[in-house]
PDB file of C-alpha atoms in Angstrom:
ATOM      1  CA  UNK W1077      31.197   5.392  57.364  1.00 76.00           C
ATOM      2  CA  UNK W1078      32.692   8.153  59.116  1.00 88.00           C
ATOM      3  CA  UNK W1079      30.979  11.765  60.208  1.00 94.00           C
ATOM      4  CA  UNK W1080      32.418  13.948  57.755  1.00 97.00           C
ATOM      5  CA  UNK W1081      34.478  16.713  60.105  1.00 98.00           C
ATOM      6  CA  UNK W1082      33.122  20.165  60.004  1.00 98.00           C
ATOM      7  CA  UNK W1083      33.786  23.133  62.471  1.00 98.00           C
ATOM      8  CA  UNK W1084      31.358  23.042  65.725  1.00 97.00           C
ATOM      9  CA  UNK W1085      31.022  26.602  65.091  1.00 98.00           C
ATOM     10  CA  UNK W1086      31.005  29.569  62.994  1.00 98.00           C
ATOM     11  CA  UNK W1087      30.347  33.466  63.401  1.00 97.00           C
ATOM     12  CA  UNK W1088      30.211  36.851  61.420  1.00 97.00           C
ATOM     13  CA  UNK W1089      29.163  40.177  61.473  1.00 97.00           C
ATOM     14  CA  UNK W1090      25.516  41.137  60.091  1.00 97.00           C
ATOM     15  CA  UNK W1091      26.558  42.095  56.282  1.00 97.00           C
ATOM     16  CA  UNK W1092      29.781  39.720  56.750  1.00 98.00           C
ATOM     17  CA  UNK W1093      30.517  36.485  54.726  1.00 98.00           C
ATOM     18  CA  UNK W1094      31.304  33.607  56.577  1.00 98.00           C
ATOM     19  CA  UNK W1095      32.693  30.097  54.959  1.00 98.00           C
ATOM     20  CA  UNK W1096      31.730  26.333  56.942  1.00 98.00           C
ATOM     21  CA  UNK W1097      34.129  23.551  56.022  1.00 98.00           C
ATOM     22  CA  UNK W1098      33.415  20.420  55.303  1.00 98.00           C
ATOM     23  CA  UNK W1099      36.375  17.415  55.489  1.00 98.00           C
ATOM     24  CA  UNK W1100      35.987  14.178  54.259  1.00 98.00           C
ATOM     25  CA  UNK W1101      38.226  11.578  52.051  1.00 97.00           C
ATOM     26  CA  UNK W1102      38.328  10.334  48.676  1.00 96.00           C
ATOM     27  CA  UNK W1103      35.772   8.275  49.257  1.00 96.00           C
ATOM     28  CA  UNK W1104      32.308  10.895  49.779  1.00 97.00           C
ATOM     29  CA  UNK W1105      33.595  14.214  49.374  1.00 97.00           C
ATOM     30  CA  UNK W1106      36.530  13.864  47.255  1.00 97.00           C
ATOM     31  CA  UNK W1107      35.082  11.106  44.979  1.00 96.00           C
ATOM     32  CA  UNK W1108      32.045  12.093  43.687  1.00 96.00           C
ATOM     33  CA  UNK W1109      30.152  15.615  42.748  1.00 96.00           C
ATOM     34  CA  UNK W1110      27.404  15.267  45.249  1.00 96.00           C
ATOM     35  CA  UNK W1111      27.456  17.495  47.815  1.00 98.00           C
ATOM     36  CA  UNK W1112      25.097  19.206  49.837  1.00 98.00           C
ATOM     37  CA  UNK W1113      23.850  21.704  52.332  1.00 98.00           C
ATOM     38  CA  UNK W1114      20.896  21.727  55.130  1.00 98.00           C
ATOM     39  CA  UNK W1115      20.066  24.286  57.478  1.00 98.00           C
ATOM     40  CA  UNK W1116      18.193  23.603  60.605  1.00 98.00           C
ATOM     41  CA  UNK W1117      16.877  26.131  62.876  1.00 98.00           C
ATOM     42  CA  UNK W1118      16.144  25.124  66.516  1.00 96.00           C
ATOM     43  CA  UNK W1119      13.286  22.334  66.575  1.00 95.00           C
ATOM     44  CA  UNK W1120      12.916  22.442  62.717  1.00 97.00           C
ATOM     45  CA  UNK W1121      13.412  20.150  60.562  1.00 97.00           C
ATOM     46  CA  UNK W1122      16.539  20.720  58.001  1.00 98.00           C
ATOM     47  CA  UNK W1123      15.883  22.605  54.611  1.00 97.00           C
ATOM     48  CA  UNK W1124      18.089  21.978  51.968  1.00 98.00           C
ATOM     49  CA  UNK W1125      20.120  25.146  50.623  1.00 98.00           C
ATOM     50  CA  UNK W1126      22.477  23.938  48.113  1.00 98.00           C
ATOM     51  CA  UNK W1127      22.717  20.476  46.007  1.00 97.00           C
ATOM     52  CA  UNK W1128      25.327  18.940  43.710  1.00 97.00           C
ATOM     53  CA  UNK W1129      28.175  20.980  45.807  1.00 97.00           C
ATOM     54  CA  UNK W1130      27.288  24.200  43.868  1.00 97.00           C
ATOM     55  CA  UNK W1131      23.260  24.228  42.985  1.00 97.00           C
ATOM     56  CA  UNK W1132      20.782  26.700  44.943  1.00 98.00           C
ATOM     57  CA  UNK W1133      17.064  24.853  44.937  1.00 96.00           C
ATOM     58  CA  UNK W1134      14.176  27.646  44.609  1.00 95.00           C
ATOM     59  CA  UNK W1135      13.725  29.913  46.983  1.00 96.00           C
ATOM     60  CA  UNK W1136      17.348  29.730  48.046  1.00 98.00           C
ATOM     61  CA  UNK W1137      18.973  33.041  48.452  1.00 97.00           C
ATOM     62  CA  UNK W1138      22.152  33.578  46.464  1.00 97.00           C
ATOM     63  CA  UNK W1139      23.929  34.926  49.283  1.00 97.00           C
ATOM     64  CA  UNK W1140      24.520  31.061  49.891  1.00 98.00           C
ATOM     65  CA  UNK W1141      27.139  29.461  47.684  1.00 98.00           C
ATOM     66  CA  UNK W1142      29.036  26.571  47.728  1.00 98.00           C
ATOM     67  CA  UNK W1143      32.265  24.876  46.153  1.00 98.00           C
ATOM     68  CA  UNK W1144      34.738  21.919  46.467  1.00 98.00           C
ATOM     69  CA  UNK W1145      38.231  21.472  46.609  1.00 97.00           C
ATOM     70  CA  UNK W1146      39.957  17.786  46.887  1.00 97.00           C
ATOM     71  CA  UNK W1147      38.361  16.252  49.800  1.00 98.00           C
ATOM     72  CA  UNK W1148      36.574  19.483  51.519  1.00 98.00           C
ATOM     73  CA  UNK W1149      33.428  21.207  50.361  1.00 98.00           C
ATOM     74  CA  UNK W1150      32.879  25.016  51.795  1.00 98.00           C
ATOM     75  CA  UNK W1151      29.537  26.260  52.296  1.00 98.00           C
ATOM     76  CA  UNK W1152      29.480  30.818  52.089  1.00 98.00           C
ATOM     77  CA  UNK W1153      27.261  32.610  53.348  1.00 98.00           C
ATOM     78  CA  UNK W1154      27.405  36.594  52.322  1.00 98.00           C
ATOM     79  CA  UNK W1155      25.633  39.305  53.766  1.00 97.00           C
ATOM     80  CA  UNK W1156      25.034  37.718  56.636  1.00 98.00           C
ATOM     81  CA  UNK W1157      21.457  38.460  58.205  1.00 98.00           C
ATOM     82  CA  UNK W1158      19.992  37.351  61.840  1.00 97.00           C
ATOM     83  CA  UNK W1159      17.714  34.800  60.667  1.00 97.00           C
ATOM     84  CA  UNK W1160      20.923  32.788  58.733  1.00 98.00           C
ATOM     85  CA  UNK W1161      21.389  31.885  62.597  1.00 98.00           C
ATOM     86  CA  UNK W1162      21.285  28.195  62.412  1.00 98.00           C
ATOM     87  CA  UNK W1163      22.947  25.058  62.167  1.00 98.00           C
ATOM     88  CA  UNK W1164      24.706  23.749  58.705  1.00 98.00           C
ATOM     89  CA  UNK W1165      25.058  20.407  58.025  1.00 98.00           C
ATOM     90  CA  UNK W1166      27.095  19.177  54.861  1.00 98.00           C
ATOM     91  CA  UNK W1167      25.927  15.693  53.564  1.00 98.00           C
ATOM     92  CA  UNK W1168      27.976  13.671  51.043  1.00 98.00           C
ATOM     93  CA  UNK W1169      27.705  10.275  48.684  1.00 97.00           C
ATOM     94  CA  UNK W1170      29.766   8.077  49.905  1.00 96.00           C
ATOM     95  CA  UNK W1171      29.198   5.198  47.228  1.00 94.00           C
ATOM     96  CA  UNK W1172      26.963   2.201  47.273  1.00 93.00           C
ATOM     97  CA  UNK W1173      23.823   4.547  47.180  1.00 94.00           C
ATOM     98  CA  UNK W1174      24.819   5.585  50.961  1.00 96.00           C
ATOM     99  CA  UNK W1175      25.266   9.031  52.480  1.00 97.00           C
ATOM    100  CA  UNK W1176      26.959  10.522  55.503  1.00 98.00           C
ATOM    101  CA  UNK W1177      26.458  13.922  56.880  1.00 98.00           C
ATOM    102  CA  UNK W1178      28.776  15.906  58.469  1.00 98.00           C
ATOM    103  CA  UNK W1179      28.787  16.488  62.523  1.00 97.00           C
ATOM    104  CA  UNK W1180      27.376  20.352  61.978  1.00 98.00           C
ATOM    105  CA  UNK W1181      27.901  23.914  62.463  1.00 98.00           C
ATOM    106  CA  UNK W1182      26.543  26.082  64.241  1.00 98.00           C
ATOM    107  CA  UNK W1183      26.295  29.669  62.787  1.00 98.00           C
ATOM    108  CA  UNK W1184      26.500  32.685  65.380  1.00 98.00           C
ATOM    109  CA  UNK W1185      25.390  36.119  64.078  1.00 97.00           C
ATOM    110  CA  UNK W1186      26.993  38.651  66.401  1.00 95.00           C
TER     111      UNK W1186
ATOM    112  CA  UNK Y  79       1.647  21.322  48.926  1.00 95.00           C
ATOM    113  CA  UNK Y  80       4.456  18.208  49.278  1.00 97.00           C
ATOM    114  CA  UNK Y  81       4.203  16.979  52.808  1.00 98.00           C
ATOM    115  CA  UNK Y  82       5.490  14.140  54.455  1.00 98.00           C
ATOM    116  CA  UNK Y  83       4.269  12.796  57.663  1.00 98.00           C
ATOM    117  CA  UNK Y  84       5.818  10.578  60.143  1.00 98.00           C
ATOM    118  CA  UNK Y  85       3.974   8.190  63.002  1.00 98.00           C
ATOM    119  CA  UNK Y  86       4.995   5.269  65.190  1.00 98.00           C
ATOM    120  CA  UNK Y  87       8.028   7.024  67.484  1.00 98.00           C
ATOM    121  CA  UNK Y  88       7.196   5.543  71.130  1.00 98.00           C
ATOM    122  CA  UNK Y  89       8.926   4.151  73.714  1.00 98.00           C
ATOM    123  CA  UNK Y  90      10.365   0.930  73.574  1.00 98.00           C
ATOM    124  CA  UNK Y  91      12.291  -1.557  75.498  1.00 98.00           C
ATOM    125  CA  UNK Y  92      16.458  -2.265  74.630  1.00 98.00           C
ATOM    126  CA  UNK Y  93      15.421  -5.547  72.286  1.00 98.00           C
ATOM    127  CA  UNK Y  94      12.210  -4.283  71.109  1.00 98.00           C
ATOM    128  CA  UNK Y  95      10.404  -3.436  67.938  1.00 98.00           C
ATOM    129  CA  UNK Y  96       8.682  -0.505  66.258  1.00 98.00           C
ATOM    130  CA  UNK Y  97       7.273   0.091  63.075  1.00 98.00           C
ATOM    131  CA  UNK Y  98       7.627   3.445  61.793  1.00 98.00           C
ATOM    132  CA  UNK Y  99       5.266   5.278  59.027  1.00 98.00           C
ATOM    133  CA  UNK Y 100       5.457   8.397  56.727  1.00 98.00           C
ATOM    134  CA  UNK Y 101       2.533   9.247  55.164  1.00 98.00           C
ATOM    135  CA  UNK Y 102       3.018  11.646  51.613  1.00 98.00           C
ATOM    136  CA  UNK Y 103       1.036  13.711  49.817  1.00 98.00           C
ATOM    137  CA  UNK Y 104       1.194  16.565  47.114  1.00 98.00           C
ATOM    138  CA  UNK Y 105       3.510  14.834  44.971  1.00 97.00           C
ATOM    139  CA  UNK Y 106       4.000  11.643  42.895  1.00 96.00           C
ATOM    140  CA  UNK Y 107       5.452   9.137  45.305  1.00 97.00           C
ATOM    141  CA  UNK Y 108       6.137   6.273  43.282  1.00 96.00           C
ATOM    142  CA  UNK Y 109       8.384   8.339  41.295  1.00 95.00           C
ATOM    143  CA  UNK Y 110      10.935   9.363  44.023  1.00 96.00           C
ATOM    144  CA  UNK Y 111      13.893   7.689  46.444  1.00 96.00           C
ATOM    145  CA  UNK Y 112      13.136   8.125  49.939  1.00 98.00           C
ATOM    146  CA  UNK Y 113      15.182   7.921  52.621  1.00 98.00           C
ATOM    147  CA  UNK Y 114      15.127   7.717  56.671  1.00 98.00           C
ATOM    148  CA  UNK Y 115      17.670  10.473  58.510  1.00 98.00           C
ATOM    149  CA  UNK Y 116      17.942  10.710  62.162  1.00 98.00           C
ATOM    150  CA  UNK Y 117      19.045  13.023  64.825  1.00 98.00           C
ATOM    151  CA  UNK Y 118      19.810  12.223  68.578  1.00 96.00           C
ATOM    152  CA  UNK Y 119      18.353  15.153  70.256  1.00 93.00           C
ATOM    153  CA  UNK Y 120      21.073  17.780  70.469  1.00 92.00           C
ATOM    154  CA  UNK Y 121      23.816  16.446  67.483  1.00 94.00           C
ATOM    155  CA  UNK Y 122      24.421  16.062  64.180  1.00 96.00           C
ATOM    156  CA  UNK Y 123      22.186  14.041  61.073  1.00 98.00           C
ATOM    157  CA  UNK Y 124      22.781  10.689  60.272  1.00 98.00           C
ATOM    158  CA  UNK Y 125      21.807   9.142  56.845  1.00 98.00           C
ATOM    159  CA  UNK Y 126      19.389   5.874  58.021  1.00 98.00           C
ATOM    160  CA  UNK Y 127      18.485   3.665  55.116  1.00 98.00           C
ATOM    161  CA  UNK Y 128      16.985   4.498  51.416  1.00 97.00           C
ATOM    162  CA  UNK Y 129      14.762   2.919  49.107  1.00 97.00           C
ATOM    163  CA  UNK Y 130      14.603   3.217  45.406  1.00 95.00           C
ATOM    164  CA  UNK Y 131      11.093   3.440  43.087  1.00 93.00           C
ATOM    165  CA  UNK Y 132      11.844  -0.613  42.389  1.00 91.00           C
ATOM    166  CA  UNK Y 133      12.038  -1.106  45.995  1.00 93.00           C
ATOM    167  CA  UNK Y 134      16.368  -1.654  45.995  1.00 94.00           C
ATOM    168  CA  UNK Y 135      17.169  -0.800  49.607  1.00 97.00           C
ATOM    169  CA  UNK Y 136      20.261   0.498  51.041  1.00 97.00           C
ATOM    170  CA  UNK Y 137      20.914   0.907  54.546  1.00 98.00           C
ATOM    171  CA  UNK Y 138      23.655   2.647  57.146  1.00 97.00           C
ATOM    172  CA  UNK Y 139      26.092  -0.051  58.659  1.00 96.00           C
ATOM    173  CA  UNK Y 140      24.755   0.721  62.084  1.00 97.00           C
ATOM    174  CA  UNK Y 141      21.392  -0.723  61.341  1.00 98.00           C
ATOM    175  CA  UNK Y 142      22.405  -3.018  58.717  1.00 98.00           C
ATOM    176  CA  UNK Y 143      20.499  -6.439  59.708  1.00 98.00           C
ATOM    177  CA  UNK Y 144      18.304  -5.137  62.368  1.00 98.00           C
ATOM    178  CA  UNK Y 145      16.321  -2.245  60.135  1.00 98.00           C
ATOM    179  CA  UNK Y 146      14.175  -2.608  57.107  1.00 98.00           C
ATOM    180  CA  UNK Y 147      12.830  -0.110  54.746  1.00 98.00           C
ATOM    181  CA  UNK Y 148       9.888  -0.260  52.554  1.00 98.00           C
ATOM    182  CA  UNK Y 149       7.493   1.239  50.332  1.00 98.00           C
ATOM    183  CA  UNK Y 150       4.074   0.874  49.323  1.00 98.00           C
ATOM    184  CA  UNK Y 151       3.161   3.553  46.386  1.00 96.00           C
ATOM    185  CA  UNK Y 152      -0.357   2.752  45.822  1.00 96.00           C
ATOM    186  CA  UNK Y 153      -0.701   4.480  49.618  1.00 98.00           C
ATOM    187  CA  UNK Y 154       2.047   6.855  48.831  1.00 98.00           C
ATOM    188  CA  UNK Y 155       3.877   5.392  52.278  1.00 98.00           C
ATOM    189  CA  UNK Y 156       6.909   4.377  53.716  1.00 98.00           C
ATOM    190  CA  UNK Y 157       7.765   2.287  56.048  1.00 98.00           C
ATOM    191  CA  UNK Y 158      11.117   1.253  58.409  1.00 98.00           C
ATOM    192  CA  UNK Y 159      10.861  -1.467  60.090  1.00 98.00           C
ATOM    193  CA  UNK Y 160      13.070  -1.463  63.386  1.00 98.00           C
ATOM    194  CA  UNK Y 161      13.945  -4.738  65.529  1.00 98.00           C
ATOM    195  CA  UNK Y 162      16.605  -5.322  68.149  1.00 98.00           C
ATOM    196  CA  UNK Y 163      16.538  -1.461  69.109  1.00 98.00           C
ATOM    197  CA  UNK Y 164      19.377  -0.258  71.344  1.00 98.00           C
ATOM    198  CA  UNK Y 165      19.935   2.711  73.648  1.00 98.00           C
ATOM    199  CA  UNK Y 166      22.151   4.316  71.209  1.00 97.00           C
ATOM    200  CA  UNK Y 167      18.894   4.140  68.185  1.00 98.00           C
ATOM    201  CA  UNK Y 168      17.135   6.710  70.172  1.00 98.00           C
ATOM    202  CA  UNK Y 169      16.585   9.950  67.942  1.00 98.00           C
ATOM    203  CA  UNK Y 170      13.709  11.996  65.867  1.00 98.00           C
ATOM    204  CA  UNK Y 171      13.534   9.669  62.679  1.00 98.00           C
ATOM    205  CA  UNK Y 172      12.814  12.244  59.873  1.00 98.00           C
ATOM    206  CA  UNK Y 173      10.924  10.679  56.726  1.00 98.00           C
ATOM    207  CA  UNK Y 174      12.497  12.445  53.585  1.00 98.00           C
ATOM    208  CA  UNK Y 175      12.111  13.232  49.878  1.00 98.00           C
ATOM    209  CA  UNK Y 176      15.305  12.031  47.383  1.00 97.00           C
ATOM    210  CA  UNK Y 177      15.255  12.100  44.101  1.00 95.00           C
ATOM    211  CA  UNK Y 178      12.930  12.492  40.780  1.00 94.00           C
ATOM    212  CA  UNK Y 179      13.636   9.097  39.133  1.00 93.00           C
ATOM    213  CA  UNK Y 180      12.660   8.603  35.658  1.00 87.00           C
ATOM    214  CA  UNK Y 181      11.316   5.334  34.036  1.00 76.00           C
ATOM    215  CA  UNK Y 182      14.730   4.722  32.699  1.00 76.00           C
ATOM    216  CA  UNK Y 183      15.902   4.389  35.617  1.00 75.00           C
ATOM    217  CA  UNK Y 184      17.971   7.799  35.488  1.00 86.00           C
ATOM    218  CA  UNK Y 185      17.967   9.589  39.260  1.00 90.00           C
ATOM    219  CA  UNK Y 186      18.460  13.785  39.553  1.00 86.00           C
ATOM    220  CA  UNK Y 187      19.216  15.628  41.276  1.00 88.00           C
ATOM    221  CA  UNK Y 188      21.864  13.408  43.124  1.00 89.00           C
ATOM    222  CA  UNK Y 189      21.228  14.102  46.649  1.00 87.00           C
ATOM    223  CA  UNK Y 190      18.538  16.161  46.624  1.00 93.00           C
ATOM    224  CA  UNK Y 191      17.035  15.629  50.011  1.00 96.00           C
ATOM    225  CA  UNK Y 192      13.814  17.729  50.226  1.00 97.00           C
ATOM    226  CA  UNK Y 193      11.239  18.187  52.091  1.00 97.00           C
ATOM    227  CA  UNK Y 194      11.582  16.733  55.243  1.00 98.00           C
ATOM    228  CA  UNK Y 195       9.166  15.805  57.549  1.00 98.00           C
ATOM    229  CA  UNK Y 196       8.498  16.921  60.804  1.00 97.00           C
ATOM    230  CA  UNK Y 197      10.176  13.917  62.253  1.00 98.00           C
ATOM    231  CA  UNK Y 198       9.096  11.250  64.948  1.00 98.00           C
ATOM    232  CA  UNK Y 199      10.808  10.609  68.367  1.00 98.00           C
ATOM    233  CA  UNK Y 200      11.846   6.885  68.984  1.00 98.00           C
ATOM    234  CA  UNK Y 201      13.484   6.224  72.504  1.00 98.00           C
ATOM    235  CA  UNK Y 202      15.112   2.889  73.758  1.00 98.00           C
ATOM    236  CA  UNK Y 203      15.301   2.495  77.495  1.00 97.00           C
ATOM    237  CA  UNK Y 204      14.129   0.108  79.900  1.00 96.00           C
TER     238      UNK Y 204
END
């Protein structure tokens, strides 16, 4: 499988709303319902943020959203706030019970 | 708490084996996928291999033949197995939670990866 192709970086404004693409075919992204978000801060390990293209687990703020148009998924962050300084990572089925992530963004907050 | 805790990332020779562990706790292990993600130090995530609560195994075609995952849910543990290493294997191996699978079978959510664990650092070089 193929990295699906996201943005090596993203910025906004403290308050701002910022939106990470996420590219892939009709075979991950565009075939199935099962996207999903991580965030990793530096020397972390990722945290999950959004399931299912459009879910928010627990604890998630709902200043993250995301949705899903053909064969890109879009990851929005509103309100942007220092600590959402991080890297984003969209990860997609991509049949066969196999997954591929995407190659990452990382979010600036000026 | 759910934790998940790695072991077994060491140096190793281009050709070699290693035997990596992730120890769980806090949680019902038998009754979850898990799955093996790693990250070269400095890029992206890349989805390893993934077991099922039967044992079915999948893997990524870059370690197809060379890796095996496995399970052992009496210790709550899993396991991936790692010959023929290369330069280009060298990464943090993260251990990680998938889904809440039912006895019928039925998986949810669909790739639900969470938690992670703090990962362990494999390196290939002579």
């Amino acid at each position: 499988q193929s990295a699906l192709t996201q943005p090596p970086s993203a910025s906004g404004s403290p308050g701002q709303s910022v939106t990470i693409s996420c590219t892939g075919s009709s075979s991950d992204v565009g075939g199935y319902y099962y996207v999903a978000w991580y965030q990793q801060h530096p020397g972390k390990a990722p945290k999950l943020m959004i399931y299912e293209v459009t879910k928010r687990p627990s604890g998630v703020p709902d200043r993250f959203s995301g949705s899903k148009s053909g064969n890109t998924a879009s990851l929005t962050v509103s309100g942007l706030q220092a600590e959402d300084e991080a890297d984003y990572y969209c990860c997609s089925y991509a049949g066969s019970n196999t997954w591929v992530f995407g190659g990452g963004t990382k979010l600036t907050v000026l | 708490e759910v934790q998940l805790v790695e072991s077994g990332g060491a140096l190793v020779q281009p050709g070699g084996s290693l035997r990596l562990s992730c120890a769980a706790s806090g949680f019902t292990f038998g009754s979850y996928d898990m799955h093996w993600v790693r990250q070269v130090t400095g890029k992206g995530l890349e989805w390893v291999s993934g077991i099922g609560i039967v044992g079915d195994t999948y893997y990524a075609g870059s370690v197809k033949g060379r890796f095996t995952i496995s399970r052992e849910n009496g210790k709550s543990s899993l396991f991936l197995q790692m010959n023929n290493l290369r330069v280009g294997d060298t990464a943090v191996y993260y251990c990680v939670r998938g889904s809440y699978c039912s006895g019928a079978g039925h998986c949810s959510p669909v790739g639900y990866f969470d938690p992670w664990g703090q990962g362990t650092l494999v390196t290939v070089s002579s």
